[in-house]
């Protein structure tokens, strides 16, 4: 059966032609011809039909400011449309593979992996009970696209779906394409750039959109498919909760002074309002289905008791309901359930106290229907809703709080100073002792509401913790129950947060701890000191009691971004791998269940890459079943904007985690040959030294500033958070996102590969064997994934374009740094190909095709950008064009930072 009427080439061709028509109509014939000249010249050069880019450069040299702007807009819009075409092609592949049964890493593949592992029902149940996957959406980097632009693109995507998946008459097809034409015309006329920075509320709404419009419905579909597959092979196995969604948008305070308690309150209120309305609509739809005659079905004693309780709870509404639905008990129950939802967030009594009560009501209905032979109704309507409530609760997504450890230390020091304690003057052991005693005693030590004369920083921290108690009372403990501490270096940094939560009444030991306190280990010193930090905490009386109250689960976050920026790609990856194993050993020694929180970004250098492959490459010791990871920026849109792609991502994550957990149960300690570990140690040592030498070479920061668009990126309205922590111009202070974003724009993506070759070459020069590296690549998921991810960055790098940016730097800086980067790049390409045994860097044909399709269209944007960057007296129009090139290149590279 043919599922689709189009293919990606047709979509690209027709969308490109349509954009050309719009360009000619909205700008001019001359502008259209300029864009065509640039496009064909770039394609011809890339295909080898032209020996140089001279004709492209000559065309660009002749452009006036207005035409330059039109060109930048044309190529930016092209990428927006081509991204939709490629998204549609992904959907085609998913549907066709699902139809043919070829989704090896889908739900069916998950069950097959269990069968192949000879897993008995008890093992399967253990694996599923252990698994909990927690994607955590963050606001940084914010999508480069405006919400208005994104809405128009989604409208076009819907039209493309209709053209591709429905059998339309010629007239119907023309009508749909006219809608595409109208949206592309409107898109051309719409401002592409934000005139103001997005506020934290904007970022929270952006995250909310994906949860509300895609994931809410997709989750039930994944569970439904899994339950059917499980029932066929393991009928005695129950499927527990496997997914939970979390967010930092509206609650992450680290480096963002605009995330206030008011912002967090607004986010919690809005998310609750959204999810309750989703449930109301679902119950209303269910009422349309459950029209059973109460005189013909026996609803059962449990259902009757539940309905009677609701009538007693809401007598006035119950009388109206019985009059409206006489003899229809399910509809009466559902109407009362909707009324209870209406009262969750208002002052009237009778509302649901929590989501568990709503789940209990749905379970009563499901049991009653099944006893009446309506199991199919339960499977089609009740069970998906029950899974949604179990997943999203009354919060839609639980929020994590986060702040830098220095701010907590400052707040604690100032608050304790009012009580006569010199916290600043204490050493680490003394701080731990004071904090421990304060948490264990019954009476509060400080006044969060009226702390006295404290700094603004301390006041903000104390106000946040005071608000935390209010938030948990108003929205439930699960709505905001995690606190992440950036740059954790000492045990006291963790105990400070526990202490402040205790003072807020969120912690009351030994019975209650309403907060997971999560150290973020992101520096080399913190990772190497993990046993000292975590061991001290696990042996601490107050902290041990708090862990016991949280079921003995310790969440630990690993910072991929800053680790890479500090140590380079290869050394950072090896450090993270070793330290994950070290953390697992520490937790095992203290009988603590570890949940790793992977602070991954969208780019390879920040821990990006295929999530399912990353999960399978984790050390067995760390795979407890629970896993948490960040989802950021354009990666959120790429994974979750389309419902079919979102479903595919969830099932791939599930497949990887089930397989990884099954392996970890069978082989709790991963067998890594000493020769492999020694090779990695040797490579990482040299790679780190080479990377640090680059960053510390005199003039490198100046080169970075001159040879990338960092000064433009810092002033873009891409996110609510400042680009650097203190405003200083140095690599250490610069946030990882603009660091990576800048190199990506210049097509010299050194954070994703620099010093990789230096490390491998040193190993080989010191007597190492390339066959060892090939063996590691073939048999060790960690090394294979590391090398494949580096290959992605190498493939996206284009040093011929990078040379244009290098030419913007002072001659002495250019000659000092660019040849060094080029030599390392070329050596890395050669070694990756030699070790992997491939002819090309990319092992996925579709990705190689995508890059070849995109590169010629990115080139003109890069050349416009390099013409505008060195100008000190840019006009307002030129400034807008320059910013537009940044957006266009990001769309073309499908990455910000």
Coordinates of C-alpha atoms in Angstrom, one line a residue, residues 181-375:
X181 CA 1.4 30.0 -1.1
X182 CA -0.5 32.4 1.2
X183 CA 1.5 31.4 4.3
X184 CA 4.9 31.7 2.5
X185 CA 3.9 35.2 1.3
X186 CA 2.9 36.1 4.8
X187 CA 6.1 34.6 6.1
X188 CA 8.1 36.8 3.7
X189 CA 6.3 39.9 5.0
X190 CA 6.7 38.9 8.7
X191 CA 9.7 40.3 10.7
X192 CA 12.1 37.4 11.3
X193 CA 14.0 39.0 14.1
X194 CA 12.9 39.7 17.7
X195 CA 12.9 43.4 18.5
X196 CA 13.2 42.6 22.2
X197 CA 14.7 39.8 24.3
X198 CA 12.2 37.1 25.2
X199 CA 11.2 37.2 28.8
X200 CA 11.3 34.1 31.0
X201 CA 7.5 33.8 30.6
X202 CA 7.9 33.7 26.8
X203 CA 10.4 30.9 27.2
X204 CA 8.1 29.0 29.5
X205 CA 5.2 29.3 27.1
X206 CA 7.5 28.0 24.3
X207 CA 8.2 24.8 26.3
X208 CA 4.6 24.5 27.3
X209 CA 3.5 24.5 23.6
X210 CA 5.3 21.2 23.0
X211 CA 4.0 19.6 26.1
X212 CA 0.4 20.7 25.4
X213 CA 0.2 20.3 21.7
X214 CA 2.3 17.3 21.0
X215 CA 3.5 15.2 23.9
X216 CA 0.3 15.2 25.8
X217 CA -1.3 13.1 23.1
X218 CA 1.8 11.2 22.0
X219 CA 2.4 9.6 25.4
X220 CA -0.8 7.6 25.4
X221 CA 0.0 6.3 21.9
X222 CA 3.4 5.0 23.0
X223 CA 2.0 3.3 26.1
X224 CA -0.8 1.7 24.0
X225 CA 1.6 0.2 21.5
X226 CA 3.9 -1.0 24.3
X227 CA 1.0 -2.6 26.3
X228 CA -0.2 -4.4 23.2
X229 CA 3.3 -5.7 22.4
X230 CA 3.9 -6.8 26.0
X231 CA 0.5 -8.5 26.3
X232 CA 1.4 -10.6 23.2
X233 CA 4.7 -11.9 24.6
X234 CA 4.5 -11.4 28.4
X235 CA 0.8 -11.3 29.4
X236 CA 1.6 -11.4 33.1
X237 CA 3.7 -8.2 33.0
X238 CA 2.2 -4.9 34.0
X239 CA 3.5 -1.7 32.3
X240 CA 4.3 0.9 35.0
X241 CA 4.9 4.7 34.6
X242 CA 7.9 5.1 32.3
X243 CA 8.0 8.8 31.3
X244 CA 7.9 12.0 33.2
X245 CA 8.5 15.5 31.8
X246 CA 10.2 18.3 33.6
X247 CA 11.2 21.9 32.8
X248 CA 13.6 24.6 33.8
X249 CA 11.8 27.3 31.9
X250 CA 10.5 29.8 34.4
X251 CA 12.5 28.3 37.3
X252 CA 16.2 28.2 36.3
X253 CA 17.7 31.2 38.2
X254 CA 21.4 30.5 37.4
X255 CA 22.7 33.6 35.7
X256 CA 19.3 34.9 34.9
X257 CA 18.1 37.7 37.2
X258 CA 14.8 37.9 35.4
X259 CA 13.5 34.6 36.8
X260 CA 11.8 35.9 39.9
X261 CA 9.4 34.1 42.2
X262 CA 6.6 35.8 40.4
X263 CA 7.7 34.3 37.1
X264 CA 7.8 30.8 38.7
X265 CA 4.4 31.3 40.2
X266 CA 3.0 32.4 36.9
X267 CA 4.5 29.3 35.2
X268 CA 3.1 26.9 37.7
X269 CA -0.4 28.5 37.5
X270 CA -0.4 28.5 33.7
X271 CA 0.8 24.9 33.4
X272 CA -1.8 23.7 35.9
X273 CA -4.5 25.6 34.1
X274 CA -3.5 24.1 30.8
X275 CA -3.4 20.5 31.9
X276 CA -6.7 20.7 33.8
X277 CA -8.4 22.0 30.7
X278 CA -6.9 19.1 28.7
X279 CA -8.5 16.7 31.2
X280 CA -11.8 18.5 31.1
X281 CA -11.9 18.2 27.4
X282 CA -11.0 14.6 27.5
X283 CA -13.7 13.8 30.1
X284 CA -16.2 15.6 28.0
X285 CA -15.3 13.5 25.0
X286 CA -15.4 10.4 27.1
X287 CA -18.9 11.3 28.2
X288 CA -19.9 11.3 24.5
X289 CA -18.7 7.6 24.4
X290 CA -20.0 6.3 27.7
X291 CA -23.7 6.5 27.1
X292 CA -24.5 3.1 28.5
X293 CA -27.9 2.5 29.9
X294 CA -27.7 1.9 33.7
X295 CA -30.7 -0.4 33.5
X296 CA -28.9 -2.7 31.1
X297 CA -25.4 -2.8 32.6
X298 CA -24.3 -3.7 36.1
X299 CA -21.8 -1.0 37.0
X300 CA -20.6 -2.8 40.0
X301 CA -20.4 -2.0 43.7
X302 CA -17.1 -0.1 43.6
X303 CA -18.4 2.2 40.9
X304 CA -21.7 2.7 42.8
X305 CA -19.8 3.6 46.0
X306 CA -17.6 6.1 44.1
X307 CA -20.6 7.8 42.5
X308 CA -22.3 8.0 45.8
X309 CA -19.3 9.6 47.4
X310 CA -19.3 12.2 44.6
X311 CA -23.0 12.9 45.1
X312 CA -22.4 13.4 48.9
X313 CA -19.4 15.6 48.1
X314 CA -21.3 17.8 45.5
X315 CA -25.0 17.4 46.2
X316 CA -26.1 20.4 44.3
X317 CA -24.3 19.4 41.1
X318 CA -25.3 15.8 41.6
X319 CA -29.0 16.7 41.5
X320 CA -28.5 18.7 38.2
X321 CA -26.4 15.8 36.8
X322 CA -29.1 13.1 37.6
X323 CA -31.7 15.3 35.9
X324 CA -29.5 15.8 32.8
X325 CA -28.4 12.2 32.5
X326 CA -31.1 10.0 33.9
X327 CA -30.2 6.4 33.9
X328 CA -26.7 7.0 32.6
X329 CA -24.4 6.4 35.5
X330 CA -21.1 6.8 33.6
X331 CA -22.1 10.2 32.3
X332 CA -23.2 11.2 35.8
X333 CA -19.8 10.2 37.2
X334 CA -17.9 12.0 34.4
X335 CA -19.9 15.2 35.0
X336 CA -19.1 15.2 38.7
X337 CA -15.4 14.5 37.8
X338 CA -15.4 17.6 35.6
X339 CA -16.8 19.6 38.4
X340 CA -14.1 18.3 40.7
X341 CA -11.5 19.4 38.2
X342 CA -13.1 22.9 38.1
X343 CA -12.6 23.1 41.8
X344 CA -8.9 22.2 41.9
X345 CA -7.7 25.7 41.6
X346 CA -10.5 27.7 43.2
X347 CA -11.8 28.2 46.8
X348 CA -14.9 25.9 46.5
X349 CA -14.6 22.6 48.3
X350 CA -14.9 19.2 46.6
X351 CA -12.0 19.5 44.1
X352 CA -9.5 16.8 43.6
X353 CA -6.6 17.0 46.1
X354 CA -4.2 15.5 43.7
X355 CA -3.9 13.6 40.4
X356 CA -3.9 10.3 42.1
X357 CA -7.6 10.8 43.0
X358 CA -8.4 11.5 39.4
X359 CA -6.5 8.3 38.4
X360 CA -8.5 6.4 41.0
X361 CA -11.8 7.6 39.5
X362 CA -10.7 6.6 36.0
X363 CA -9.6 3.2 37.3
X364 CA -13.1 2.7 38.8
X365 CA -14.7 3.5 35.5
X366 CA -12.3 1.2 33.6
X367 CA -12.9 -1.8 36.0
X368 CA -16.7 -1.2 35.7
X369 CA -16.5 -1.2 31.9
X370 CA -14.4 -4.3 31.8
X371 CA -16.8 -6.3 33.9
X372 CA -19.5 -5.3 31.3
X373 CA -17.4 -6.6 28.3
X374 CA -16.3 -3.1 27.2
X375 CA -12.6 -3.7 27.4

